[in-house]
Coordinates of C-alpha atoms and ligand atoms in Angstrom, one line a residue:
D284 CA 0.0 0.0 0.0
G285 CA 1.3 3.5 -0.8
F286 CA 4.9 4.1 -2.0
A287 CA 8.3 3.8 -0.5
A288 CA 9.8 7.3 -0.2
T289 CA 12.6 6.4 -2.6
K290 CA 10.1 5.6 -5.3
L291 CA 7.9 8.6 -4.7
F292 CA 10.8 11.2 -4.7
N293 CA 12.5 9.8 -7.8
Q294 CA 9.9 10.5 -10.5
G295 CA 10.9 14.0 -11.5
Y296 CA 8.4 16.0 -9.4
S297 CA 9.2 18.7 -7.0
Y298 CA 6.9 18.1 -4.0
T299 CA 6.1 20.6 -1.2
Y300 CA 5.0 19.4 2.3
D301 CA 1.4 19.8 1.3
D302 CA 1.8 17.6 -1.7
V303 CA 2.7 14.5 0.3
I304 CA 1.1 12.5 3.1
F305 CA 2.2 9.6 5.3
L306 CA 0.1 6.5 5.8
P307 CA -0.3 5.6 9.4
H308 CA 1.7 2.7 10.9
Y309 CA 1.5 0.8 14.2
I310 CA 1.3 2.3 17.7
D311 CA 2.9 0.5 20.7
F312 CA 4.0 3.5 22.9
A313 CA 2.4 6.6 24.4
T314 CA 2.7 10.1 23.0
D315 CA 4.9 11.2 25.8
D316 CA 7.3 8.3 25.1
V317 CA 8.2 10.0 21.8
S318 CA 11.6 11.7 22.1
L319 CA 12.3 14.7 19.8
A320 CA 15.9 15.0 21.1
T321 CA 18.2 15.7 18.2
R322 CA 21.3 17.5 16.9
L323 CA 21.6 20.8 15.1
T324 CA 25.1 20.1 13.9
R325 CA 27.6 17.3 14.4
R326 CA 28.4 18.4 17.9
L327 CA 25.5 20.5 19.1
P328 CA 22.7 18.5 20.8
L329 CA 19.2 19.9 21.2
L330 CA 16.2 18.6 23.2
S331 CA 13.7 20.0 20.7
P332 CA 14.1 20.2 16.9
V333 CA 13.1 23.9 16.6
V334 CA 15.4 26.7 15.4
S335 CA 14.5 30.3 14.8
S336 CA 15.6 31.8 11.5
P337 CA 18.4 34.5 11.3
M338 CA 16.0 37.2 10.1
D339 CA 15.8 40.7 11.4
T340 CA 12.1 40.4 12.2
V341 CA 12.5 37.0 13.9
T342 CA 15.7 36.4 15.9
E343 CA 17.5 38.8 18.2
A344 CA 18.5 38.2 21.8
G345 CA 15.0 37.8 23.2
M346 CA 13.9 35.2 20.7
A347 CA 17.2 33.3 21.0
A348 CA 16.9 33.1 24.9
A349 CA 13.3 31.9 24.5
M350 CA 14.2 29.2 21.9
A351 CA 17.0 28.0 24.1
S352 CA 14.7 27.8 27.1
L353 CA 12.4 25.5 25.0
G354 CA 15.3 23.1 24.2
G355 CA 15.8 24.6 20.7
L356 CA 18.1 27.3 19.4
G357 CA 18.0 30.8 18.0
I358 CA 20.3 32.1 15.3
I359 CA 20.8 35.8 15.6
H360 CA 20.6 37.6 12.3
S361 CA 23.6 39.6 10.8
N362 CA 21.7 42.7 9.5
L363 CA 23.4 44.4 12.4
P364 CA 26.9 45.9 13.1
P365 CA 29.1 43.0 14.2
Q366 CA 29.6 44.5 17.7
V367 CA 25.8 44.7 18.3
Q368 CA 25.4 41.1 17.1
A369 CA 28.2 39.9 19.4
S370 CA 26.7 41.8 22.3
M371 CA 23.4 40.0 21.7
V372 CA 25.2 36.6 21.7
R373 CA 26.9 37.6 25.0
S374 CA 23.5 38.7 26.4
V375 CA 21.8 35.4 25.6
K376 CA 24.7 33.4 27.0
S377 CA 24.6 35.3 30.3
R378 CA 21.4 33.9 31.7
R379 CA 19.2 30.8 32.3
V380 CA 15.9 32.5 32.4
P381 CA 14.1 33.3 29.1
L382 CA 13.9 37.0 29.8
L383 CA 15.7 40.1 28.6
S384 CA 14.7 43.3 30.3
S385 CA 17.9 45.5 29.7
P386 CA 17.3 48.0 32.5
T387 CA 18.7 51.5 32.4
F388 CA 21.7 52.1 34.7
K389 CA 22.5 55.3 36.6
S390 CA 24.9 56.4 39.3
S391 CA 23.6 57.9 42.5
E392 CA 24.4 61.4 41.3
H393 CA 22.4 61.0 38.1
R394 CA 18.8 62.1 37.7
I395 CA 16.0 60.2 36.0
D396 CA 15.3 62.2 32.8
S397 CA 11.9 60.9 31.8
L398 CA 9.7 57.9 31.8
D399 CA 11.8 56.7 28.8
D400 CA 14.4 55.5 31.4
F401 CA 11.8 52.8 32.3
D402 CA 11.0 51.8 28.7
S403 CA 12.7 48.4 28.7
S404 CA 12.3 47.6 32.4
P405 CA 10.1 48.8 35.3
Y406 CA 13.2 49.4 37.3
V407 CA 16.3 51.7 37.0
L408 CA 19.3 50.2 38.6
V409 CA 21.8 52.4 40.5
T410 CA 25.4 51.4 40.5
Q411 CA 28.5 53.1 41.9
S412 CA 29.7 54.4 38.5
G413 CA 26.4 54.2 36.6
S414 CA 27.7 51.4 34.4
P415 CA 26.6 47.7 34.7
S416 CA 30.1 46.7 35.6
S417 CA 30.3 48.5 39.0
K418 CA 28.8 47.7 42.4
L419 CA 25.0 47.7 42.7
I420 CA 23.8 50.1 45.4
G421 CA 20.1 50.5 44.8
Y422 CA 17.1 50.8 42.5
V423 CA 14.1 53.0 41.6
S424 CA 10.8 51.5 40.4
R425 CA 8.7 53.3 37.9
S426 CA 5.7 53.4 40.1
E427 CA 7.7 54.9 43.0
W428 CA 9.2 57.5 40.7
L429 CA 5.8 58.4 39.3
Q430 CA 4.5 59.0 42.8
L431 CA 7.2 61.6 43.6
D432 CA 6.3 65.3 43.8
G433 CA 7.3 67.4 40.7
D434 CA 10.6 68.8 42.2
K435 CA 11.6 65.5 43.8
K436 CA 11.4 63.8 40.4
D437 CA 14.3 66.0 39.1
A438 CA 16.5 65.5 42.2
R439 CA 19.5 63.3 42.4
I440 CA 18.7 59.6 42.5
D441 CA 20.3 59.0 45.9
T442 CA 17.7 61.3 47.5
Y443 CA 14.9 58.9 46.9
M444 CA 16.3 55.5 45.6
T445 CA 15.8 52.3 47.6
S446 CA 19.3 51.4 48.8
S447 CA 20.1 47.7 48.6
N448 CA 23.1 45.6 48.3
E449 CA 21.2 42.4 48.6
L450 CA 19.8 42.1 45.1
V451 CA 22.5 40.0 43.6
V452 CA 22.0 36.4 42.5
P453 CA 24.4 34.3 40.3
W454 CA 23.8 34.9 36.5
N455 CA 23.2 31.2 35.8
Y456 CA 20.4 30.7 38.2
S457 CA 17.7 28.6 36.5
L458 CA 14.0 29.5 36.7
A459 CA 13.5 26.9 39.5
Q460 CA 16.4 28.5 41.5
M461 CA 14.9 32.0 40.9
D462 CA 11.6 30.7 42.2
N463 CA 13.2 29.3 45.3
Y464 CA 15.0 32.6 45.8
F465 CA 11.8 34.6 45.8
K466 CA 10.1 32.1 48.1
E467 CA 12.9 32.5 50.6
K468 CA 13.2 36.3 50.3
K469 CA 9.5 37.1 50.9
D470 CA 10.1 40.9 51.0
M471 CA 12.2 41.1 47.8
D472 CA 10.5 41.7 44.4
L473 CA 13.6 41.8 42.2
A474 CA 17.0 40.3 41.8
A475 CA 20.0 41.3 39.7
L476 CA 21.8 38.6 37.7
V477 CA 25.6 39.2 38.1
K478 CA 28.3 37.7 36.1
E479 CA 32.0 38.4 36.9
E480 CA 31.0 41.6 38.8
E481 CA 28.8 42.8 35.9
V482 CA 25.1 43.2 36.2
V483 CA 23.7 41.3 33.2
D484 CA 20.0 41.8 33.8
L485 CA 17.2 42.0 36.3
V486 CA 14.5 39.5 37.1
T487 CA 11.4 40.4 39.0
R488 CA 9.1 38.2 41.1
E489 CA 6.3 39.0 38.7
D490 CA 8.4 37.7 35.8
V491 CA 9.1 34.4 37.6
D492 CA 5.5 33.9 38.5
R493 CA 4.5 34.5 34.9
L494 CA 7.1 32.2 33.5
K495 CA 6.1 29.4 35.9
E496 CA 2.7 29.3 34.1
Y497 CA 4.3 28.2 30.8
P498 CA 4.3 24.5 30.2
R499 CA 7.5 22.6 29.8
L500 CA 10.2 25.2 30.4
G501 CA 12.6 22.5 31.4
V502 CA 16.4 22.3 31.2
G503 CA 16.6 24.0 27.9
T504 CA 19.7 24.2 25.6
V505 CA 22.4 24.9 28.1
G506 CA 26.1 25.1 27.3
P507 CA 29.1 23.8 29.4
D508 CA 29.3 27.1 31.3
G509 CA 25.6 26.9 32.4
G510 CA 24.3 29.6 30.2
W511 CA 22.0 29.3 27.1
R512 CA 23.5 28.3 23.8
V513 CA 23.1 30.5 20.8
G514 CA 24.0 30.7 17.1
A515 CA 24.7 33.6 14.8
A516 CA 24.5 34.2 11.1
M517 CA 27.3 35.6 9.0
G518 CA 28.3 36.1 5.4
T519 CA 31.2 35.2 3.3
R520 CA 32.9 38.6 2.6
L521 CA 36.3 39.6 3.9
E522 CA 34.8 41.7 6.7
D523 CA 32.8 38.7 7.9
K524 CA 36.1 37.3 9.3
E525 CA 36.2 40.2 11.7
R526 CA 32.6 39.6 12.6
L527 CA 33.4 36.0 13.2
E528 CA 36.2 36.9 15.5
L529 CA 33.9 39.1 17.6
L530 CA 31.2 36.3 17.7
V531 CA 33.7 33.7 18.8
K532 CA 35.0 36.1 21.6
A533 CA 31.4 36.5 22.7
G534 CA 31.1 32.7 23.0
V535 CA 28.9 31.8 20.0
D536 CA 28.1 28.1 19.9
V537 CA 27.5 27.8 16.1
V538 CA 27.7 30.0 13.0
V539 CA 25.4 29.8 10.0
L540 CA 26.7 31.0 6.7
D541 CA 23.7 32.8 5.4
S542 CA 23.2 32.5 1.7
S543 CA 20.2 31.6 -0.5
Q544 CA 22.5 29.5 -2.8
G545 CA 25.3 28.1 -0.7
N546 CA 27.1 26.0 -3.3
S547 CA 29.6 28.8 -4.1
I548 CA 33.3 29.3 -4.1
Y549 CA 32.8 32.1 -1.5
Q550 CA 31.1 29.7 0.9
I551 CA 33.5 26.8 0.4
E552 CA 36.4 29.1 1.1
M553 CA 34.7 30.5 4.2
I554 CA 33.9 27.0 5.5
K555 CA 37.6 26.0 5.2
Y556 CA 38.6 29.3 6.9
V557 CA 36.3 28.8 9.9
K558 CA 37.2 25.1 10.3
G559 CA 40.9 26.0 10.1
M560 CA 40.8 29.0 12.5
Y561 CA 38.3 27.8 15.1
K562 CA 38.4 24.0 15.3
E563 CA 35.9 23.8 18.2
L564 CA 33.2 25.9 16.4
D565 CA 30.5 24.1 14.3
V566 CA 29.6 25.8 11.1
V567 CA 26.3 25.4 9.1
G568 CA 26.5 25.8 5.4
G569 CA 23.7 26.4 2.9
N570 CA 21.2 26.9 1.7
V571 CA 21.2 23.8 -0.6
V572 CA 18.4 21.8 -2.2
T573 CA 20.3 19.1 -4.2
A574 CA 22.6 16.2 -3.3
A575 CA 25.3 17.7 -5.5
Q576 CA 25.3 21.0 -3.7
A577 CA 25.3 19.2 -0.4
E578 CA 28.2 17.0 -1.3
N579 CA 30.4 20.0 -2.2
L580 CA 29.8 21.7 1.2
I581 CA 30.2 18.4 3.1
R582 CA 33.6 17.9 1.3
A583 CA 34.6 21.5 2.4
G584 CA 33.9 20.4 6.1
V585 CA 30.4 21.7 7.1
D586 CA 28.9 20.4 10.4
G587 CA 25.3 21.0 9.4
L588 CA 23.4 21.9 6.3
R589 CA 20.5 24.3 5.9
V590 CA 18.0 23.1 3.3
G591 CA 15.5 25.2 1.3
M592 CA 15.3 27.6 -1.6
G593 CA 12.3 29.6 -2.3
S594 CA 10.0 27.7 0.1
G595 CA 9.8 30.4 2.8
S596 CA 6.6 32.3 3.3
I597 CA 8.1 35.6 2.3
C598 CA 10.3 34.3 -0.5
T599 CA 10.0 35.1 -4.2
T600 CA 13.3 33.4 -5.3
Q601 CA 11.5 30.7 -7.3
E602 CA 9.5 33.3 -9.2
V603 CA 12.2 35.8 -9.7
C604 CA 15.1 33.5 -10.5
A605 CA 13.4 30.3 -11.6
V606 CA 15.6 28.3 -9.2
G607 CA 14.7 26.3 -6.1
R608 CA 12.9 23.1 -5.2
G609 CA 9.7 21.9 -3.5
Q610 CA 10.7 21.6 0.2
A611 CA 9.6 18.0 0.8
T612 CA 11.7 16.8 -2.2
A613 CA 14.7 19.1 -1.2
V614 CA 14.7 17.7 2.4
Y615 CA 14.4 14.1 1.3
K616 CA 17.2 14.4 -1.3
V617 CA 19.7 16.3 0.8
A618 CA 19.0 14.1 3.8
S619 CA 19.7 11.0 1.7
I620 CA 23.3 12.2 1.1
A621 CA 24.0 14.1 4.3
S622 CA 23.0 11.1 6.5
Q623 CA 25.7 9.0 4.9
H624 CA 28.2 11.5 6.2
G625 CA 26.7 12.0 9.6
V626 CA 25.8 15.7 8.8
P627 CA 22.5 16.8 10.3
I628 CA 20.2 18.9 8.1
I629 CA 18.0 21.9 9.0
A630 CA 14.7 22.0 7.0
D631 CA 14.5 25.8 6.5
G632 CA 11.3 27.5 5.5
G633 CA 7.7 26.6 4.5
I634 CA 6.5 25.6 8.0
S635 CA 3.0 26.7 8.7
F636 CA 1.6 23.9 10.8
S637 CA 2.8 21.2 13.2
G638 CA 2.1 18.7 10.4
H639 CA 4.8 20.4 8.2
I640 CA 7.3 19.9 11.1
V641 CA 6.4 16.2 11.2
K642 CA 6.9 15.9 7.5
A643 CA 10.3 17.7 7.5
L644 CA 11.6 15.6 10.4
V645 CA 10.4 12.2 9.0
L646 CA 11.7 13.0 5.5
G647 CA 15.2 13.3 7.1
A648 CA 15.7 16.7 8.8
S649 CA 17.2 16.8 12.3
T650 CA 15.7 20.2 13.0
V651 CA 13.3 22.7 11.4
M652 CA 14.1 26.4 11.0
M653 CA 11.2 28.8 11.1
G654 CA 10.6 32.4 10.3
G655 CA 7.0 33.2 9.7
F656 CA 5.8 30.7 12.3
L657 CA 7.6 32.5 15.0
A658 CA 7.2 36.1 13.7
G659 CA 4.5 38.1 15.3
S660 CA 5.3 36.5 18.8
T661 CA 6.1 38.5 21.9
E662 CA 9.7 37.5 21.5
A663 CA 10.1 38.6 17.9
P664 CA 11.9 42.0 17.4
G665 CA 9.8 45.0 16.7
A666 CA 6.7 46.6 18.2
Y667 CA 3.1 45.6 17.7
E668 CA 0.9 47.8 15.5
Y669 CA -2.8 47.8 14.8
Q670 CA -4.3 47.3 11.3
N671 CA -8.0 46.9 10.7
G672 CA -8.5 46.1 14.4
C673 CA -5.8 43.4 14.3
R674 CA -2.6 43.4 16.4
I675 CA 0.2 42.6 14.0
K676 CA 4.0 42.7 13.8
K677 CA 6.1 43.2 10.7
Y678 CA 7.7 40.2 9.1
R679 CA 9.9 40.7 6.0
G680 CA 12.1 38.6 3.8
M681 CA 15.8 39.2 4.1
G682 CA 15.8 39.5 0.3
S683 CA 13.2 42.3 0.4
L684 CA 14.5 45.6 -0.8
E685 CA 13.8 47.0 2.7
A686 CA 16.0 44.4 4.5
M687 CA 18.7 44.5 1.8
T688 CA 19.3 48.2 2.2
K689 CA 20.1 47.4 5.8
G690 CA 22.8 45.0 4.8
S691 CA 21.4 41.6 4.0
D692 CA 22.1 41.9 0.3
A693 CA 25.1 39.7 0.6
R694 CA 22.8 36.8 1.3
Y695 CA 21.5 37.2 -2.2
L696 CA 24.9 37.9 -3.8
G697 CA 23.6 41.3 -4.6
D698 CA 26.4 43.0 -2.7
T699 CA 28.5 43.7 -5.8
A700 CA 25.5 44.3 -8.1
K701 CA 24.6 47.9 -8.8
L702 CA 21.0 47.2 -9.2
K703 CA 19.4 45.2 -6.3
I704 CA 16.8 42.7 -7.2
A705 CA 14.2 41.8 -4.5
Q706 CA 13.8 38.1 -3.8
G707 CA 11.4 38.6 -0.9
V708 CA 8.5 40.7 0.3
V709 CA 7.6 42.8 3.4
G710 CA 4.4 41.8 5.2
A711 CA 3.0 41.4 8.6
V712 CA 1.7 38.5 10.8
A713 CA -0.9 38.5 13.5
D714 CA 0.0 38.6 17.2
K715 CA 0.6 35.0 18.3
G716 CA 1.5 35.6 21.9
S717 CA 4.6 34.1 23.4
V718 CA 6.6 31.3 21.8
L719 CA 6.9 29.9 25.3
N720 CA 3.2 29.1 25.0
F721 CA 2.6 28.0 21.4
V722 CA 5.9 26.1 20.6
P723 CA 5.4 23.5 23.4
Y724 CA 1.9 23.0 22.2
T725 CA 3.1 22.6 18.6
L726 CA 5.8 20.1 19.7
Q727 CA 3.2 18.0 21.5
A728 CA 1.2 17.8 18.2
V729 CA 4.4 16.7 16.4
K730 CA 4.8 13.9 19.0
Q731 CA 1.3 12.8 18.2
G732 CA 2.2 12.6 14.5
F733 CA 5.2 10.5 15.3
Q734 CA 3.1 8.2 17.4
D735 CA 0.6 7.7 14.5
L736 CA 3.6 6.7 12.4
G737 CA 5.0 4.3 15.0
A738 CA 8.2 6.3 15.3
S739 CA 9.3 7.0 18.9
S740 CA 12.3 9.1 17.9
L741 CA 13.8 11.0 15.0
Q742 CA 16.2 8.2 14.3
S743 CA 13.4 5.6 14.2
A744 CA 11.4 7.8 11.9
H745 CA 14.4 8.1 9.5
D746 CA 14.9 4.3 9.7
L747 CA 11.3 3.5 9.0
L748 CA 11.2 5.9 6.0
R749 CA 14.5 4.7 4.5
S750 CA 13.7 1.0 4.9
G751 CA 10.4 1.6 3.0
I752 CA 8.3 0.4 6.0
L753 CA 6.8 3.9 6.2
R754 CA 4.6 4.6 3.2
V755 CA 4.1 7.9 1.4
E756 CA 1.6 9.1 -1.2
V757 CA 1.0 12.3 -3.2
R758 CA -2.2 14.1 -2.4
S759 CA -4.3 15.2 -5.3
G760 CA -5.7 18.8 -5.3
A761 CA -9.0 17.5 -4.0
A762 CA -7.3 15.4 -1.3
Q763 CA -5.6 18.5 -0.1
V764 CA -8.9 20.3 0.1
E765 CA -10.4 17.3 1.9
G766 CA -7.5 17.2 4.3
G767 CA -8.1 20.9 5.4
V768 CA -11.2 22.3 7.1
H769 CA -13.9 22.5 4.4
G770 CA -17.6 22.9 3.8
L771 CA -18.3 25.1 6.9
V772 CA -19.9 28.6 7.1
S773 CA -18.5 30.8 9.9
Y774 CA -20.1 30.3 13.3
V775 CA -20.2 33.1 15.8
K776 CA -21.0 31.7 19.2
K777 CA -23.9 33.5 20.9
S778 CA -24.0 34.0 24.6
F779 CA -27.4 33.5 26.2
Ligands
XMP1035 P1 9.3 30.8 6.6 O1 8.5 30.0 5.7 O2 9.6 30.1 7.9 O3 10.7 30.9 5.9 O4 8.8 32.2 6.9 C1 11.8 31.5 6.5 C2 13.1 31.2 5.6 O5 12.9 31.9 4.3 C3 14.2 32.2 3.8 N1 14.2 33.7 3.5 C4 14.0 34.1 2.2 N2 14.0 33.5 1.1 N3 13.7 35.6 0.0 C5 13.8 34.2 -0.1 O6 13.8 33.7 -1.2 C6 13.7 36.3 1.1 O7 13.6 37.5 1.2 C7 13.9 35.5 2.3 N4 14.1 35.9 3.6 C8 14.2 34.7 4.3 C9 15.2 31.9 4.9 O8 15.8 30.7 4.5 C10 14.3 31.8 6.1 O9 14.9 31.0 7.1

């Protein structure tokens, strides 16, 4: 019944995730017995197969910290000056709670200028010199400052701040340890995370109480030093070597060479450079969609491959350049070759539902990389806006003209071209709430898909597919309609 994957994917068609469907197999274990533990690259293990894309509307420090806390990983985009990208890497690695509040620092002689000083945190921290790397002596809360009389508001901070030298906790306290801390210190509502005499951030009792509500914030992706792990994107130009040096100094765990067509002399030379200079650092190459492209990069020494060309929700590469591949075929074909060399692949782009994640993983990917699926969340960069009564956040392709003028043109090899050609669009996605909420929910749905297929792990799914035990079919247009919600009129619930 059905087809073996090898037969289905060798008939000259380019299939997307929606084109294909798996036939169910046999269940002899519970959903919670499914393990989605995996590897991003040869040497980087993850508890969850989810990675956030290096896009300037998806992954900065806040998203990367959240993804790590979920057992996945964030790749910080490179449409930023190298120093700023490196400081984001440092910031993610300096904590074990999925929060970034970045409070304003002042010295006791300073004044609070305006409410803007409380923009990123409800507290201003007071240190001896006014910089994060000197001794903490007190704090001011927004509500206290607002209650001060007019003149007092303009006075030196030490005339009204709350003095305290008891706020300090170790930077690598986990959420559980922070919770215990606040349970013991009943009269304290905030704690400062301190690493090597530098205040790296602030955690409030309210934050911890809110985070405790999220399901499955477990161990997360923690590095050997006890902080989150994080990745960063970079290009293949000469100046990217300087960027790389800063990223390595900041402790980056993996670098991703960001290109829409990775099989190039530029990338091969950069892979060799990275592997020669920084032996301990894993490097992801790509993007690729064919076995031949993958083989070239594997020969150059990559530790992971990013797969996908033109399948992303904001991509126009296939239309503009007539190059690319349906994502299901691309993942299957590249995985077939990469698995022989022990190189994990990242299925990048085209994920709209949990079912797409199941398909990517079963077809051979070790992780999925997502842009649009995570954009619009609380943790995505940018502010919410309102459009037609809907709360939205901007989401744009890195090949859109808007993003390319900020520097991402190198990804599309447009850096030397005088005329830039857009390969992506600018759009918006609806507010989705926190990734801490909807990603665990999505992963539970993925586990159910694995259970239906009789696969209790990624390895067993890959084995079932390659051995031909797991059967696949192509869905006709009508089967795709049937497989979605259909035949309903909208139902507005009335309250009686
Ligand atoms: P999703 O579907 O998750 O896709 O939103 C995210 C992936 O799309 C790629 N990307 C682009 N591809 N033009 C393209 O052809 C673009 O402007 C663009 N921006 C991002 C990228 O691989 C990302 O991870």
